C-alpha cells in the first residue's frame, strides 16, 4: 500500500488529542471536548485502514504463509522493540507496578486486566489501546487472507455492528464504562470501520464507495452530532455506548477517507506541513513515552525549586510535551528507524514491499 502523507498528519492530530487529555487538568476549559477518546478512535480507524489495505495488496501475490510471516515480522519490528525498551527502562528506574500488571503489559493483555480490575495504573494505563491493536493484529490478518473475497465485506460490516451491540449488552449486565471500553470487542467499530474503508478503496463495494464519496462530509458531522448528543446527557448511558462511540468511528472513517483525496485546501496543507508530518511519523513513540517523561519533568521542577511559571497549566503541559517529543525523536532516530531497515528482509512479494 502506497504511503499516504496526509494520514501521518491525522496521526499527529490524534496524538495531540491524547496529550491534551492527559497533560491538562480535567477542569481546564480546553477539556470541553473528549480529545483523548477522539484521538484514540482515530488511531484505531487508521490502523484498521492501513493494515487491511496492506493485507489486501499482498493477498494472492505470495503464499499465504509467506504473507503472514512478512506481516508479523514487520509489525514486530515496528511495535515490539520500543515497547519492551520502555518496560525495561521502567524496571531500571524502579517503578513499582500493581500486582500482575507488568506481566499483563509484557504479554499485551493489560486491557483485559484493566477491564477486570478498573482503576488507576500509573505510567502504563495508556497501554490498553496498544494491547487492543495487538489483539486485532493476531486475528485480522487471518480473516483477510483466508476468508473468501465474497465474504469479506459482510464479515467486516458485522464486526462493526457487533461492537456497539456488545457494549450495550455489557452495560445492561452492569459492567462499568471503563471495563467495557477496554475490551477488544468494543473497538471493532473503529478498527472495523478502517477495514471497511480499505475494502471500499480496493473495489470491494463500488456502490457503497460512490455513496461514501458523496456523503462522507455529512457523515462526519452526523458522527460528531451523535457523540455529543449522547455524551453530554448522563441519562443516556446506553445511548452513549451504543451510538456515541459508533459516531466517533464514523468520524474517523470520514477523516481517513478525506486524507486519501487529492485536495489542496488549507487543511490539506496543514496535514502535509513538515512539522506536522514529523510529529505523525514519531507519533507511536510520543504515545508510548508520554508518561516516561514525568521523570525528567519532576527532576526539572525539583532543580528549579517549583518555579511559579510551571504552576501555569499551559506552560507545564508545553514543557511536558516538549520533553515527550524530544524523547520520541531520540527513540525514532537512534533506535526505531535503524530497526525498521530490517523490514526489507521480510517482503510480502518478491517485489517492493507494501
mmCIF file of C-alpha atoms in Angstrom:
data_model
loop_
_atom_site.group_PDB
_atom_site.id
_atom_site.type_symbol
_atom_site.label_atom_id
_atom_site.label_comp_id
_atom_site.label_asym_id
_atom_site.label_seq_id
_atom_site.Cartn_x
_atom_site.Cartn_y
_atom_site.Cartn_z
ATOM 1 C CA UNK A 1 0.000 0.000 0.000
ATOM 2 C CA UNK A 2 1.440 3.335 -1.018
ATOM 3 C CA UNK A 3 2.398 5.868 1.615
ATOM 4 C CA UNK A 4 -0.337 8.418 2.332
ATOM 5 C CA UNK A 5 1.302 11.574 3.731
ATOM 6 C CA UNK A 6 -1.960 13.060 4.999
ATOM 7 C CA UNK A 7 -2.514 10.009 7.186
ATOM 8 C CA UNK A 8 0.662 10.984 9.044
ATOM 9 C CA UNK A 9 -0.956 14.383 9.530
ATOM 10 C CA UNK A 10 -4.005 12.686 11.034
ATOM 11 C CA UNK A 11 -1.722 10.708 13.334
ATOM 12 C CA UNK A 12 -0.281 13.998 14.562
ATOM 13 C CA UNK A 13 -3.783 15.287 15.311
ATOM 14 C CA UNK A 14 -4.694 12.043 17.087
ATOM 15 C CA UNK A 15 -1.648 12.036 19.359
ATOM 16 C CA UNK A 16 -2.110 15.738 20.082
ATOM 17 C CA UNK A 17 -5.633 14.973 21.296
ATOM 18 C CA UNK A 18 -4.302 12.275 23.612
ATOM 19 C CA UNK A 19 -1.654 14.602 25.073
ATOM 20 C CA UNK A 20 -4.187 17.374 25.665
ATOM 21 C CA UNK A 21 -6.422 14.920 27.510
ATOM 22 C CA UNK A 22 -3.567 13.621 29.669
ATOM 23 C CA UNK A 23 -1.419 16.712 30.157
ATOM 24 C CA UNK A 24 -4.004 19.343 31.081
ATOM 25 C CA UNK A 25 -6.195 19.201 34.213
ATOM 26 C CA UNK A 26 -9.671 17.816 33.658
ATOM 27 C CA UNK A 27 -11.223 21.114 34.781
ATOM 28 C CA UNK A 28 -9.282 23.130 32.187
ATOM 29 C CA UNK A 29 -11.506 24.964 29.720
ATOM 30 C CA UNK A 30 -9.860 23.161 26.783
ATOM 31 C CA UNK A 31 -11.188 19.845 28.082
ATOM 32 C CA UNK A 32 -14.697 20.663 26.850
ATOM 33 C CA UNK A 33 -14.034 18.093 24.104
ATOM 34 C CA UNK A 34 -13.134 14.422 24.711
ATOM 35 C CA UNK A 35 -9.825 14.889 22.902
ATOM 36 C CA UNK A 36 -8.268 11.685 24.177
ATOM 37 C CA UNK A 37 -11.185 9.478 23.136
ATOM 38 C CA UNK A 38 -11.395 11.095 19.702
ATOM 39 C CA UNK A 39 -7.647 10.696 19.239
ATOM 40 C CA UNK A 40 -7.694 7.018 20.199
ATOM 41 C CA UNK A 41 -10.672 6.300 17.954
ATOM 42 C CA UNK A 42 -8.865 7.980 15.061
ATOM 43 C CA UNK A 43 -5.767 5.873 15.746
ATOM 44 C CA UNK A 44 -7.911 2.725 15.638
ATOM 45 C CA UNK A 45 -9.515 3.670 12.326
ATOM 46 C CA UNK A 46 -6.112 4.466 10.808
ATOM 47 C CA UNK A 47 -4.753 1.099 11.971
ATOM 48 C CA UNK A 48 -7.707 -0.821 10.583
ATOM 49 C CA UNK A 49 -7.458 1.032 7.274
ATOM 50 C CA UNK A 50 -3.716 0.663 6.744
ATOM 51 C CA UNK A 51 -3.363 -2.920 7.958
ATOM 52 C CA UNK A 52 -6.309 -4.108 5.881
ATOM 53 C CA UNK A 53 -5.030 -2.226 2.840
ATOM 54 C CA UNK A 54 -1.563 -3.776 3.159
ATOM 55 C CA UNK A 55 -3.016 -7.270 3.504
ATOM 56 C CA UNK A 56 -5.408 -6.791 0.574
ATOM 57 C CA UNK A 57 -2.490 -5.667 -1.591
ATOM 58 C CA UNK A 58 -0.497 -8.741 -0.569
ATOM 59 C CA UNK A 59 -3.363 -11.228 -0.777
ATOM 60 C CA UNK A 60 -2.832 -13.686 -3.617
ATOM 61 C CA UNK A 61 0.595 -12.332 -4.576
ATOM 62 C CA UNK A 62 2.522 -14.872 -2.497
ATOM 63 C CA UNK A 63 1.836 -17.961 -0.429
ATOM 64 C CA UNK A 64 -0.467 -17.233 2.481
ATOM 65 C CA UNK A 65 2.180 -18.389 4.948
ATOM 66 C CA UNK A 66 4.725 -16.003 3.407
ATOM 67 C CA UNK A 67 2.303 -13.081 3.594
ATOM 68 C CA UNK A 68 1.550 -13.789 7.247
ATOM 69 C CA UNK A 69 5.230 -14.206 8.084
ATOM 70 C CA UNK A 70 6.087 -10.895 6.415
ATOM 71 C CA UNK A 71 3.214 -9.121 8.133
ATOM 72 C CA UNK A 72 4.048 -10.310 11.631
ATOM 73 C CA UNK A 73 7.777 -9.739 11.299
ATOM 74 C CA UNK A 74 7.252 -6.209 10.000
ATOM 75 C CA UNK A 75 4.753 -5.460 12.771
ATOM 76 C CA UNK A 76 7.203 -6.888 15.296
ATOM 77 C CA UNK A 77 9.979 -4.579 14.099
ATOM 78 C CA UNK A 78 7.707 -1.551 14.241
ATOM 79 C CA UNK A 79 5.962 -2.102 17.563
ATOM 80 C CA UNK A 80 7.649 -4.542 19.909
ATOM 81 C CA UNK A 81 11.231 -3.231 20.438
ATOM 82 C CA UNK A 82 10.301 0.288 21.677
ATOM 83 C CA UNK A 83 7.526 -1.163 23.815
ATOM 84 C CA UNK A 84 9.829 -3.585 25.609
ATOM 85 C CA UNK A 85 12.517 -0.926 25.816
ATOM 86 C CA UNK A 86 10.078 1.225 27.784
ATOM 87 C CA UNK A 87 9.232 -1.647 30.127
ATOM 88 C CA UNK A 88 12.963 -2.216 30.664
ATOM 89 C CA UNK A 89 13.501 1.485 31.429
ATOM 90 C CA UNK A 90 10.659 1.413 33.952
ATOM 91 C CA UNK A 91 12.292 -1.579 35.644
ATOM 92 C CA UNK A 92 15.678 0.169 35.756
ATOM 93 C CA UNK A 93 14.063 3.282 37.242
ATOM 94 C CA UNK A 94 12.475 1.141 39.926
ATOM 95 C CA UNK A 95 8.876 1.864 39.006
ATOM 96 C CA UNK A 96 6.556 -0.279 41.104
ATOM 97 C CA UNK A 97 3.503 -1.759 39.441
ATOM 98 C CA UNK A 98 0.327 -3.224 40.834
ATOM 99 C CA UNK A 99 0.496 -6.991 41.147
ATOM 100 C CA UNK A 100 0.101 -8.685 37.784
ATOM 101 C CA UNK A 101 0.205 -5.544 35.652
ATOM 102 C CA UNK A 102 3.814 -5.859 34.493
ATOM 103 C CA UNK A 103 3.167 -9.373 33.176
ATOM 104 C CA UNK A 104 -0.104 -8.218 31.649
ATOM 105 C CA UNK A 105 1.739 -5.389 29.897
ATOM 106 C CA UNK A 106 4.525 -7.661 28.671
ATOM 107 C CA UNK A 107 2.039 -10.143 27.227
ATOM 108 C CA UNK A 108 -0.289 -7.488 25.797
ATOM 109 C CA UNK A 109 -3.385 -8.247 27.830
ATOM 110 C CA UNK A 110 -3.302 -5.233 30.147
ATOM 111 C CA UNK A 111 -6.580 -4.023 28.649
ATOM 112 C CA UNK A 112 -8.256 -7.247 29.823
ATOM 113 C CA UNK A 113 -6.646 -6.823 33.245
ATOM 114 C CA UNK A 114 -7.878 -3.229 33.475
ATOM 115 C CA UNK A 115 -11.322 -4.343 32.358
ATOM 116 C CA UNK A 116 -11.462 -6.937 35.150
ATOM 117 C CA UNK A 117 -9.936 -4.603 37.743
ATOM 118 C CA UNK A 118 -10.784 -0.979 36.818
ATOM 119 C CA UNK A 119 -8.616 1.628 38.477
ATOM 120 C CA UNK A 120 -5.619 3.910 38.114
ATOM 121 C CA UNK A 121 -2.466 2.362 36.627
ATOM 122 C CA UNK A 122 0.299 4.996 36.660
ATOM 123 C CA UNK A 123 2.757 5.067 33.776
ATOM 124 C CA UNK A 124 1.159 2.137 31.912
ATOM 125 C CA UNK A 125 -2.568 2.865 31.953
ATOM 126 C CA UNK A 126 -2.493 4.043 28.341
ATOM 127 C CA UNK A 127 -1.199 0.653 27.170
ATOM 128 C CA UNK A 128 -4.800 -0.557 26.870
ATOM 129 C CA UNK A 129 -5.025 0.844 23.330
ATOM 130 C CA UNK A 130 -1.754 -0.808 22.271
ATOM 131 C CA UNK A 131 -2.991 -4.132 23.658
ATOM 132 C CA UNK A 132 -6.241 -3.863 21.701
ATOM 133 C CA UNK A 133 -4.333 -3.199 18.496
ATOM 134 C CA UNK A 134 -2.027 -6.177 19.080
ATOM 135 C CA UNK A 135 -5.041 -8.414 19.727
ATOM 136 C CA UNK A 136 -6.564 -7.148 16.491
ATOM 137 C CA UNK A 137 -3.335 -7.957 14.639
ATOM 138 C CA UNK A 138 -3.418 -11.515 15.989
ATOM 139 C CA UNK A 139 -6.785 -12.186 14.370
ATOM 140 C CA UNK A 140 -7.464 -9.827 11.483
ATOM 141 C CA UNK A 141 -4.687 -10.901 9.044
ATOM 142 C CA UNK A 142 -6.081 -14.453 9.093
ATOM 143 C CA UNK A 143 -9.528 -13.079 8.242
ATOM 144 C CA UNK A 144 -8.252 -11.024 5.317
ATOM 145 C CA UNK A 145 -6.004 -13.757 3.929
ATOM 146 C CA UNK A 146 -8.224 -16.818 4.336
ATOM 147 C CA UNK A 147 -11.830 -15.614 4.187
ATOM 148 C CA UNK A 148 -13.288 -15.826 0.653
ATOM 149 C CA UNK A 149 -13.395 -12.491 -1.131
ATOM 150 C CA UNK A 150 -17.181 -12.655 -1.356
ATOM 151 C CA UNK A 151 -17.461 -12.856 2.449
ATOM 152 C CA UNK A 152 -15.028 -10.114 3.473
ATOM 153 C CA UNK A 153 -17.389 -7.165 3.139
ATOM 154 C CA UNK A 154 -20.286 -8.644 5.086
ATOM 155 C CA UNK A 155 -17.947 -10.040 7.761
ATOM 156 C CA UNK A 156 -16.394 -6.611 8.281
ATOM 157 C CA UNK A 157 -19.769 -4.880 8.497
ATOM 158 C CA UNK A 158 -20.977 -7.463 11.023
ATOM 159 C CA UNK A 159 -17.804 -6.936 13.070
ATOM 160 C CA UNK A 160 -18.505 -3.198 13.113
ATOM 161 C CA UNK A 161 -22.083 -3.739 14.271
ATOM 162 C CA UNK A 162 -21.021 -6.285 16.891
ATOM 163 C CA UNK A 163 -19.045 -3.603 18.767
ATOM 164 C CA UNK A 164 -21.944 -1.338 19.812
ATOM 165 C CA UNK A 165 -24.165 -4.390 20.375
ATOM 166 C CA UNK A 166 -21.636 -5.923 22.777
ATOM 167 C CA UNK A 167 -21.177 -2.591 24.574
ATOM 168 C CA UNK A 168 -24.892 -2.266 25.241
ATOM 169 C CA UNK A 169 -25.244 -5.862 26.409
ATOM 170 C CA UNK A 170 -22.313 -5.451 28.790
ATOM 171 C CA UNK A 171 -23.736 -2.156 30.036
ATOM 172 C CA UNK A 172 -27.078 -3.847 30.733
ATOM 173 C CA UNK A 173 -25.163 -6.564 32.584
ATOM 174 C CA UNK A 174 -23.859 -3.883 34.946
ATOM 175 C CA UNK A 175 -20.230 -3.541 33.847
ATOM 176 C CA UNK A 176 -18.710 -0.075 34.382
ATOM 177 C CA UNK A 177 -17.874 2.067 31.369
ATOM 178 C CA UNK A 178 -14.083 1.597 31.558
ATOM 179 C CA UNK A 179 -14.423 -2.180 31.811
ATOM 180 C CA UNK A 180 -16.463 -2.160 28.618
ATOM 181 C CA UNK A 181 -14.244 0.332 26.791
ATOM 182 C CA UNK A 182 -11.068 -1.662 27.389
ATOM 183 C CA UNK A 183 -12.322 -4.869 25.777
ATOM 184 C CA UNK A 184 -11.112 -5.556 22.222
ATOM 185 C CA UNK A 185 -14.671 -6.172 21.028
ATOM 186 C CA UNK A 186 -15.583 -2.593 21.974
ATOM 187 C CA UNK A 187 -13.096 -1.217 19.428
ATOM 188 C CA UNK A 188 -14.344 -3.263 16.485
ATOM 189 C CA UNK A 189 -16.454 -0.438 15.086
ATOM 190 C CA UNK A 190 -13.397 1.843 14.769
ATOM 191 C CA UNK A 191 -10.893 -0.857 13.745
ATOM 192 C CA UNK A 192 -13.524 -2.497 11.555
ATOM 193 C CA UNK A 193 -14.533 0.888 10.183
ATOM 194 C CA UNK A 194 -10.995 1.439 8.964
ATOM 195 C CA UNK A 195 -11.026 -2.049 7.464
ATOM 196 C CA UNK A 196 -14.330 -1.359 5.716
ATOM 197 C CA UNK A 197 -12.904 1.837 4.268
ATOM 198 C CA UNK A 198 -9.899 -0.126 2.947
ATOM 199 C CA UNK A 199 -12.233 -2.663 1.335
ATOM 200 C CA UNK A 200 -14.139 0.163 -0.357
ATOM 201 C CA UNK A 201 -10.899 1.690 -1.612
ATOM 202 C CA UNK A 202 -9.889 -1.701 -3.037
ATOM 203 C CA UNK A 203 -13.063 -2.066 -5.081
ATOM 204 C CA UNK A 204 -14.970 -4.480 -2.846
ATOM 205 C CA UNK A 205 -18.093 -2.304 -2.691
ATOM 206 C CA UNK A 206 -18.156 0.169 -5.609
ATOM 207 C CA UNK A 207 -21.712 1.389 -4.995
ATOM 208 C CA UNK A 208 -21.046 1.896 -1.293
ATOM 209 C CA UNK A 209 -17.851 3.723 -2.218
ATOM 210 C CA UNK A 210 -19.741 6.084 -4.523
ATOM 211 C CA UNK A 211 -22.267 6.793 -1.770
ATOM 212 C CA UNK A 212 -19.493 7.308 0.793
ATOM 213 C CA UNK A 213 -17.622 9.674 -1.512
ATOM 214 C CA UNK A 214 -20.752 11.752 -1.948
ATOM 215 C CA UNK A 215 -21.784 11.977 1.698
ATOM 216 C CA UNK A 216 -18.649 11.467 3.830
ATOM 217 C CA UNK A 217 -18.605 15.127 4.924
ATOM 218 C CA UNK A 218 -22.193 14.903 6.164
ATOM 219 C CA UNK A 219 -21.418 11.578 7.818
ATOM 220 C CA UNK A 220 -18.539 13.210 9.704
ATOM 221 C CA UNK A 221 -20.915 15.870 11.014
ATOM 222 C CA UNK A 222 -23.533 13.245 11.863
ATOM 223 C CA UNK A 223 -20.961 11.206 13.777
ATOM 224 C CA UNK A 224 -19.986 14.202 15.892
ATOM 225 C CA UNK A 225 -23.626 15.062 16.493
ATOM 226 C CA UNK A 226 -24.397 11.518 17.623
ATOM 227 C CA UNK A 227 -21.479 11.522 20.008
ATOM 228 C CA UNK A 228 -22.182 14.881 21.626
ATOM 229 C CA UNK A 229 -25.945 14.325 21.773
ATOM 230 C CA UNK A 230 -25.310 11.281 23.945
ATOM 231 C CA UNK A 231 -22.068 12.226 25.699
ATOM 232 C CA UNK A 232 -23.482 15.296 27.425
ATOM 233 C CA UNK A 233 -26.714 13.616 28.526
ATOM 234 C CA UNK A 234 -25.812 11.478 31.530
ATOM 235 C CA UNK A 235 -29.257 9.880 31.499
ATOM 236 C CA UNK A 236 -28.424 8.213 28.194
ATOM 237 C CA UNK A 237 -25.506 6.000 29.177
ATOM 238 C CA UNK A 238 -26.733 3.145 26.979
ATOM 239 C CA UNK A 239 -27.224 5.524 24.053
ATOM 240 C CA UNK A 240 -23.706 6.824 24.607
ATOM 241 C CA UNK A 241 -22.246 3.331 24.417
ATOM 242 C CA UNK A 242 -24.461 2.348 21.516
ATOM 243 C CA UNK A 243 -24.499 5.447 19.345
ATOM 244 C CA UNK A 244 -21.857 7.840 20.656
ATOM 245 C CA UNK A 245 -18.754 5.687 20.230
ATOM 246 C CA UNK A 246 -20.083 4.393 16.911
ATOM 247 C CA UNK A 247 -20.384 8.038 15.867
ATOM 248 C CA UNK A 248 -16.701 8.643 16.587
ATOM 249 C CA UNK A 249 -15.837 5.637 14.415
ATOM 250 C CA UNK A 250 -17.796 7.187 11.546
ATOM 251 C CA UNK A 251 -15.932 10.475 12.113
ATOM 252 C CA UNK A 252 -12.609 8.642 11.943
ATOM 253 C CA UNK A 253 -13.604 6.868 8.738
ATOM 254 C CA UNK A 254 -14.586 10.181 7.146
ATOM 255 C CA UNK A 255 -11.313 11.819 8.209
ATOM 256 C CA UNK A 256 -9.181 8.958 6.867
ATOM 257 C CA UNK A 257 -11.129 8.926 3.604
ATOM 258 C CA UNK A 258 -10.555 12.658 3.249
ATOM 259 C CA UNK A 259 -6.814 12.117 3.732
ATOM 260 C CA UNK A 260 -6.733 9.903 0.638
ATOM 261 C CA UNK A 261 -8.210 12.582 -1.626
ATOM 262 C CA UNK A 262 -6.199 14.929 -3.788
ATOM 263 C CA UNK A 263 -7.348 18.263 -2.373
ATOM 264 C CA UNK A 264 -5.258 21.362 -1.756
ATOM 265 C CA UNK A 265 -7.102 23.266 0.949
ATOM 266 C CA UNK A 266 -5.542 24.983 3.958
ATOM 267 C CA UNK A 267 -6.324 21.893 5.990
ATOM 268 C CA UNK A 268 -4.517 19.709 3.457
ATOM 269 C CA UNK A 269 -1.508 21.991 3.644
ATOM 270 C CA UNK A 270 -1.609 21.695 7.411
ATOM 271 C CA UNK A 271 -1.694 17.890 7.196
ATOM 272 C CA UNK A 272 1.313 17.893 4.859
ATOM 273 C CA UNK A 273 3.287 20.512 6.779
ATOM 274 C CA UNK A 274 6.783 19.183 7.517
ATOM 275 C CA UNK A 275 6.481 19.650 11.267
ATOM 276 C CA UNK A 276 3.048 18.029 11.395
ATOM 277 C CA UNK A 277 4.310 15.165 9.227
ATOM 278 C CA UNK A 278 7.245 14.625 11.557
ATOM 279 C CA UNK A 279 5.003 14.510 14.625
ATOM 280 C CA UNK A 280 2.839 11.963 12.816
ATOM 281 C CA UNK A 281 5.879 9.885 11.925
ATOM 282 C CA UNK A 282 7.034 9.649 15.548
ATOM 283 C CA UNK A 283 3.503 9.541 16.999
ATOM 284 C CA UNK A 284 3.915 5.959 18.212
ATOM 285 C CA UNK A 285 6.872 6.996 20.341
ATOM 286 C CA UNK A 286 5.047 10.088 21.581
ATOM 287 C CA UNK A 287 2.103 7.954 22.669
ATOM 288 C CA UNK A 288 4.337 5.272 24.159
ATOM 289 C CA UNK A 289 6.656 7.545 26.172
ATOM 290 C CA UNK A 290 4.063 10.118 27.251
ATOM 291 C CA UNK A 291 4.348 9.212 30.963
ATOM 292 C CA UNK A 292 8.003 8.202 30.994
ATOM 293 C CA UNK A 293 8.834 11.891 30.617
ATOM 294 C CA UNK A 294 7.298 12.581 34.010
ATOM 295 C CA UNK A 295 10.667 11.561 35.468
ATOM 296 C CA UNK A 296 12.745 14.333 33.821
ATOM 297 C CA UNK A 297 9.854 16.756 34.333
ATOM 298 C CA UNK A 298 9.773 16.094 38.075
ATOM 299 C CA UNK A 299 13.562 16.387 38.135
ATOM 300 C CA UNK A 300 13.383 19.759 36.395
ATOM 301 C CA UNK A 301 10.788 21.010 38.869
ATOM 302 C CA UNK A 302 12.969 19.780 41.736
ATOM 303 C CA UNK A 303 16.068 21.527 40.389
ATOM 304 C CA UNK A 304 14.242 24.799 39.767
ATOM 305 C CA UNK A 305 12.516 24.707 43.122
ATOM 306 C CA UNK A 306 8.893 24.607 41.916
ATOM 307 C CA UNK A 307 9.009 27.867 39.918
ATOM 308 C CA UNK A 308 5.798 29.849 39.586
ATOM 309 C CA UNK A 309 5.920 29.631 35.787
ATOM 310 C CA UNK A 310 5.463 25.840 35.890
ATOM 311 C CA UNK A 311 2.349 26.279 38.018
ATOM 312 C CA UNK A 312 0.636 27.561 34.888
ATOM 313 C CA UNK A 313 -1.286 24.692 33.283
ATOM 314 C CA UNK A 314 -0.248 25.578 29.756
ATOM 315 C CA UNK A 315 3.448 26.131 30.475
ATOM 316 C CA UNK A 316 3.554 22.881 32.429
ATOM 317 C CA UNK A 317 1.815 20.972 29.606
ATOM 318 C CA UNK A 318 4.030 22.585 26.961
ATOM 319 C CA UNK A 319 7.188 21.683 28.900
ATOM 320 C CA UNK A 320 5.981 18.112 29.359
ATOM 321 C CA UNK A 321 5.016 17.869 25.677
ATOM 322 C CA UNK A 322 8.425 19.146 24.571
ATOM 323 C CA UNK A 323 10.156 16.506 26.666
ATOM 324 C CA UNK A 324 7.920 13.778 25.255
ATOM 325 C CA UNK A 325 8.519 14.841 21.658
ATOM 326 C CA UNK A 326 12.266 15.020 22.284
ATOM 327 C CA UNK A 327 12.243 11.521 23.810
ATOM 328 C CA UNK A 328 10.224 10.126 20.899
ATOM 329 C CA UNK A 329 12.558 11.808 18.399
ATOM 330 C CA UNK A 330 15.639 10.288 20.033
ATOM 331 C CA UNK A 331 13.954 6.883 20.070
ATOM 332 C CA UNK A 332 12.991 7.233 16.400
ATOM 333 C CA UNK A 333 16.394 8.241 15.086
ATOM 334 C CA UNK A 334 18.603 6.124 17.354
ATOM 335 C CA UNK A 335 16.518 3.006 17.868
ATOM 336 C CA UNK A 336 13.315 2.616 15.862
ATOM 337 C CA UNK A 337 14.371 3.738 12.379
ATOM 338 C CA UNK A 338 17.562 1.604 12.300
ATOM 339 C CA UNK A 339 15.470 -1.442 13.222
ATOM 340 C CA UNK A 340 12.912 -0.638 10.531
ATOM 341 C CA UNK A 341 15.613 -1.034 7.878
ATOM 342 C CA UNK A 342 15.346 -4.750 8.598
ATOM 343 C CA UNK A 343 11.866 -4.713 7.069
ATOM 344 C CA UNK A 344 13.475 -5.211 3.663
ATOM 345 C CA UNK A 345 14.262 -8.763 4.758
ATOM 346 C CA UNK A 346 10.548 -9.531 5.022
ATOM 347 C CA UNK A 347 8.842 -8.723 1.741
ATOM 348 C CA UNK A 348 5.210 -9.506 1.023
ATOM 349 C CA UNK A 349 6.151 -10.409 -2.535
ATOM 350 C CA UNK A 350 9.363 -10.728 -4.461
ATOM 351 C CA UNK A 351 8.989 -7.090 -5.424
ATOM 352 C CA UNK A 352 8.889 -3.910 -3.385
ATOM 353 C CA UNK A 353 7.118 -4.331 -0.064
ATOM 354 C CA UNK A 354 3.888 -2.519 0.655
#
